Amino acid sequence: MPVVTASLTKDLFAVIEERKAIRHYDPNATISKEELRTLLAAAVKAPSAWNLQPWHFLVIHGKEAQRRLSPIAYGQQQIVDASAVVVVLGDLEANRNTDAVYDPLVREGTMTEEVKRQLAGQIEAAYANRQYARDAAFQNASFAAMQLMLAATAKGWATCPIGGFDPERLREEFHVPNRYVPTLLITIGKAAAPAHHSIRLPLEAVSTWVES
C-alpha cells in the first residue's frame, strides 16, 4: 500500500488554500500551448461515472480569439486580459466513449467481454434518459474543471470559474457540436490584483454527521 508522506499532504492542502478566484490579470503575461496541455493533462485525471470522461475542452488561446469570446461573456475584462480561457464542455453522448474506454482493458485481460457487455448495457440504459445525460455532463465536467484549477494553482497560475456567459452564442461563434453542452469558462493567467476577500460558511453549517 503506498505511503502518503506528510510533505505531499501539506502541499495539497497548501494548493487548496492558495486557490482563489482571480478576476484581474496581467494582460501582457502569456502561457504556452505546452503549459496549457500540462494543465489539461492533469484535469483529465479526474474521476467520472463509468470512467466515460464526459468532458471536452475548448481552449481559447490568443487575444483575437479571446476578444471574440468577450461579448459572449458579457464584456468581462478578465476574458481578454487572461492568458487563456478554457471552456469546459460536458459530453451529452459520453456513451459513445464506451468502446474506447473498455476495449483496451479487454485486450490486456483486465476486463472480460462479459463484464464489458454488462457495463455497456447499463450505460446505454442510463443515456437513453436525456435528463441523466445532461446531469452527468455537468456533474462530471465539474470534477475536471476543479482539477484544472488546482493544477493551475500548483503551477503558479491564477484562475477564475465563470458561469456568466451566453451558451447559445458560444455554440454559434465557436461551432460547438450539439453533442456538447457549455458548462463554464475558466480564465487562466497571472494575477494583477489579489482576490476579493471572501468568507466560508462554518463547517457545522454545511455538514451533517450520521454516526452509529
Short mmCIF file of C-alpha atoms in Angstrom, two decimals:
data_model
loop_
_atom_site.label_atom_id
_atom_site.label_comp_id
_atom_site.label_asym_id
_atom_site.label_seq_id
_atom_site.Cartn_x
_atom_site.Cartn_y
_atom_site.Cartn_z
CA MET A 1 0.00 0.00 0.00
CA PRO A 2 1.54 3.37 -0.99
CA VAL A 3 2.50 5.69 1.81
CA VAL A 4 1.36 9.32 1.63
CA THR A 5 4.11 11.46 3.07
CA ALA A 6 3.43 14.46 5.27
CA SER A 7 5.07 16.78 2.73
CA LEU A 8 2.77 15.64 -0.10
CA THR A 9 -0.27 16.09 2.12
CA LYS A 10 0.86 19.55 3.15
CA ASP A 11 1.48 20.55 -0.46
CA LEU A 12 -2.03 19.51 -1.50
CA PHE A 13 -3.66 21.43 1.31
CA ALA A 14 -1.47 24.45 0.57
CA VAL A 15 -2.69 24.45 -3.04
CA ILE A 16 -6.31 24.20 -1.89
CA GLU A 17 -5.80 27.15 0.46
CA GLU A 18 -3.99 29.19 -2.20
CA ARG A 19 -6.59 28.77 -4.95
CA LYS A 20 -8.75 31.87 -5.20
CA ALA A 21 -10.99 33.29 -7.91
CA ILE A 22 -8.84 35.96 -9.57
CA ARG A 23 -10.65 38.48 -11.77
CA HIS A 24 -7.81 40.86 -12.66
CA TYR A 25 -4.94 39.62 -14.83
CA ASP A 26 -1.73 40.95 -16.28
CA PRO A 27 -2.69 41.36 -19.97
CA ASN A 28 0.97 41.05 -21.02
CA ALA A 29 1.52 37.64 -19.41
CA THR A 30 1.49 34.72 -21.81
CA ILE A 31 1.05 31.00 -21.33
CA SER A 32 2.42 28.47 -23.79
CA LYS A 33 0.43 25.78 -25.51
CA GLU A 34 2.67 23.22 -23.83
CA GLU A 35 1.86 24.61 -20.37
CA LEU A 36 -1.85 24.53 -21.15
CA ARG A 37 -1.53 20.93 -22.29
CA THR A 38 0.16 20.09 -18.97
CA LEU A 39 -2.76 21.58 -17.04
CA LEU A 40 -5.34 19.80 -19.20
CA ALA A 41 -3.48 16.52 -18.81
CA ALA A 42 -3.92 16.89 -15.06
CA ALA A 43 -7.60 17.79 -15.47
CA VAL A 44 -8.44 14.64 -17.40
CA LYS A 45 -7.21 12.51 -14.50
CA ALA A 46 -10.45 13.48 -12.72
CA PRO A 47 -12.94 10.71 -11.89
CA SER A 48 -16.13 10.20 -13.88
CA ALA A 49 -19.12 7.88 -13.92
CA TRP A 50 -18.19 4.58 -15.61
CA ASN A 51 -14.90 6.32 -16.48
CA LEU A 52 -16.61 7.69 -19.59
CA GLN A 53 -14.80 11.04 -19.20
CA PRO A 54 -17.75 13.16 -20.40
CA TRP A 55 -15.87 16.39 -20.95
CA HIS A 56 -14.25 18.34 -23.74
CA PHE A 57 -12.11 21.47 -23.52
CA LEU A 58 -12.42 24.37 -25.93
CA VAL A 59 -9.18 26.29 -25.41
CA ILE A 60 -9.40 29.99 -26.28
CA HIS A 61 -5.74 30.95 -26.58
CA GLY A 62 -4.78 34.27 -28.13
CA LYS A 63 -6.10 37.81 -27.85
CA GLU A 64 -8.05 37.73 -31.10
CA ALA A 65 -9.94 34.59 -30.06
CA GLN A 66 -10.43 35.98 -26.56
CA ARG A 67 -11.93 39.17 -27.97
CA ARG A 68 -14.41 37.01 -29.89
CA LEU A 69 -15.39 35.40 -26.58
CA SER A 70 -15.65 38.67 -24.66
CA PRO A 71 -19.19 39.75 -25.73
CA ILE A 72 -20.41 36.20 -25.15
CA ALA A 73 -19.23 36.60 -21.54
CA TYR A 74 -20.98 39.98 -21.28
CA GLY A 75 -17.81 42.02 -21.73
CA GLN A 76 -15.96 40.81 -18.65
CA GLN A 77 -12.47 42.28 -18.93
CA GLN A 78 -10.82 39.21 -17.48
CA ILE A 79 -11.74 37.28 -20.63
CA VAL A 80 -9.39 39.46 -22.70
CA ASP A 81 -6.73 40.14 -20.06
CA ALA A 82 -6.22 36.49 -19.07
CA SER A 83 -3.52 34.47 -20.80
CA ALA A 84 -6.10 31.91 -21.95
CA VAL A 85 -9.68 30.84 -21.34
CA VAL A 86 -10.80 27.22 -21.18
CA VAL A 87 -14.42 26.49 -21.99
CA VAL A 88 -15.39 23.32 -20.15
CA LEU A 89 -17.92 21.35 -22.20
CA GLY A 90 -19.95 18.43 -20.90
CA ASP A 91 -20.48 15.46 -23.20
CA LEU A 92 -24.16 14.59 -23.64
CA GLU A 93 -23.23 11.49 -25.63
CA ALA A 94 -20.45 10.07 -23.48
CA ASN A 95 -21.94 6.60 -24.03
CA ARG A 96 -20.17 6.77 -27.39
CA ASN A 97 -16.88 6.52 -25.45
CA THR A 98 -17.65 3.03 -24.14
CA ASP A 99 -15.56 1.07 -26.64
CA ALA A 100 -12.61 3.47 -26.43
CA VAL A 101 -12.59 3.20 -22.63
CA TYR A 102 -13.19 -0.54 -22.22
CA ASP A 103 -11.74 -2.25 -25.31
CA PRO A 104 -8.11 -1.67 -24.19
CA LEU A 105 -8.96 -3.28 -20.83
CA VAL A 106 -10.45 -6.30 -22.60
CA ARG A 107 -7.38 -6.63 -24.82
CA GLU A 108 -5.00 -6.51 -21.88
CA GLY A 109 -7.06 -9.05 -19.95
CA THR A 110 -8.11 -6.86 -17.04
CA MET A 111 -11.78 -6.92 -18.10
CA THR A 112 -13.78 -9.73 -19.67
CA GLU A 113 -16.05 -9.31 -22.67
CA GLU A 114 -18.98 -10.29 -20.46
CA VAL A 115 -18.26 -7.53 -17.94
CA LYS A 116 -17.89 -5.04 -20.79
CA ARG A 117 -21.28 -6.08 -22.21
CA GLN A 118 -22.91 -5.68 -18.79
CA LEU A 119 -21.42 -2.20 -18.31
CA ALA A 120 -22.30 -1.17 -21.85
CA GLY A 121 -25.91 -2.19 -21.22
CA GLN A 122 -26.05 -0.12 -18.04
CA ILE A 123 -24.55 2.86 -19.83
CA GLU A 124 -26.93 2.72 -22.79
CA ALA A 125 -29.92 2.45 -20.47
CA ALA A 126 -28.76 5.48 -18.48
CA TYR A 127 -28.03 7.62 -21.52
CA ALA A 128 -31.45 6.85 -23.01
CA ASN A 129 -32.66 9.30 -20.35
CA ARG A 130 -31.84 12.80 -21.62
CA GLN A 131 -32.06 14.32 -18.16
CA TYR A 132 -29.50 11.84 -16.85
CA ALA A 133 -27.18 12.60 -19.76
CA ARG A 134 -27.37 16.34 -19.06
CA ASP A 135 -26.95 15.95 -15.30
CA ALA A 136 -23.97 13.64 -15.82
CA ALA A 137 -22.38 16.06 -18.29
CA PHE A 138 -22.47 18.93 -15.80
CA GLN A 139 -21.56 16.84 -12.77
CA ASN A 140 -18.58 15.05 -14.26
CA ALA A 141 -17.27 18.06 -16.18
CA SER A 142 -17.18 19.94 -12.86
CA PHE A 143 -14.75 17.35 -11.48
CA ALA A 144 -12.35 18.03 -14.35
CA ALA A 145 -12.85 21.80 -14.02
CA MET A 146 -11.89 21.79 -10.34
CA GLN A 147 -8.87 19.61 -11.05
CA LEU A 148 -7.80 22.03 -13.79
CA MET A 149 -7.95 24.99 -11.40
CA LEU A 150 -5.98 23.17 -8.71
CA ALA A 151 -3.35 22.11 -11.24
CA ALA A 152 -3.05 25.69 -12.47
CA THR A 153 -2.65 26.95 -8.90
CA ALA A 154 0.07 24.38 -8.24
CA LYS A 155 1.91 25.68 -11.33
CA GLY A 156 1.68 29.30 -10.22
CA TRP A 157 -1.24 30.38 -12.42
CA ALA A 158 -4.36 32.20 -11.26
CA THR A 159 -7.81 31.09 -12.35
CA CYS A 160 -11.45 32.07 -12.12
CA PRO A 161 -14.53 29.95 -12.90
CA ILE A 162 -17.18 31.91 -14.81
CA GLY A 163 -20.81 30.91 -15.15
CA GLY A 164 -21.91 34.22 -16.62
CA PHE A 165 -21.97 33.72 -20.38
CA ASP A 166 -24.42 33.01 -23.18
CA PRO A 167 -24.10 29.31 -24.05
CA GLU A 168 -26.05 29.56 -27.31
CA ARG A 169 -23.93 32.43 -28.63
CA LEU A 170 -20.84 30.47 -27.62
CA ARG A 171 -22.08 27.47 -29.60
CA GLU A 172 -22.65 29.60 -32.67
CA GLU A 173 -19.42 31.60 -32.51
CA PHE A 174 -17.11 28.64 -31.94
CA HIS A 175 -19.12 25.97 -33.78
CA VAL A 176 -19.62 23.72 -30.75
CA PRO A 177 -21.32 20.46 -31.82
CA ASN A 178 -24.71 19.64 -30.28
CA ARG A 179 -23.05 16.69 -28.56
CA TYR A 180 -21.53 19.11 -26.05
CA VAL A 181 -23.10 21.49 -23.53
CA PRO A 182 -21.07 24.50 -22.30
CA THR A 183 -20.83 24.31 -18.50
CA LEU A 184 -18.45 27.12 -17.52
CA LEU A 185 -15.44 29.20 -18.54
CA ILE A 186 -12.12 29.18 -16.69
CA THR A 187 -9.73 32.10 -17.10
CA ILE A 188 -6.04 31.34 -16.63
CA GLY A 189 -3.30 33.92 -16.24
CA LYS A 190 -1.05 35.90 -13.92
CA ALA A 191 -2.84 37.82 -11.19
CA ALA A 192 -2.67 41.62 -11.40
CA ALA A 193 -4.59 42.10 -8.14
CA PRO A 194 -5.45 39.85 -5.21
CA ALA A 195 -8.74 38.05 -4.98
CA HIS A 196 -11.69 39.67 -3.25
CA HIS A 197 -11.88 38.82 0.42
CA SER A 198 -14.44 36.06 0.95
CA ILE A 199 -15.91 34.15 3.85
CA ARG A 200 -16.60 30.43 4.00
CA LEU A 201 -19.56 29.18 5.97
CA PRO A 202 -18.59 27.26 9.12
CA LEU A 203 -18.29 23.52 8.64
CA GLU A 204 -21.11 22.99 11.12
CA ALA A 205 -23.46 24.88 8.80
CA VAL A 206 -22.73 22.75 5.76
CA SER A 207 -22.27 19.27 7.20
CA THR A 208 -24.50 16.70 8.87
CA TRP A 209 -22.98 13.65 10.54
CA VAL A 210 -24.70 10.29 10.82
CA GLU A 211 -22.83 8.03 13.22
CA SER A 212 -23.52 4.77 14.95
#
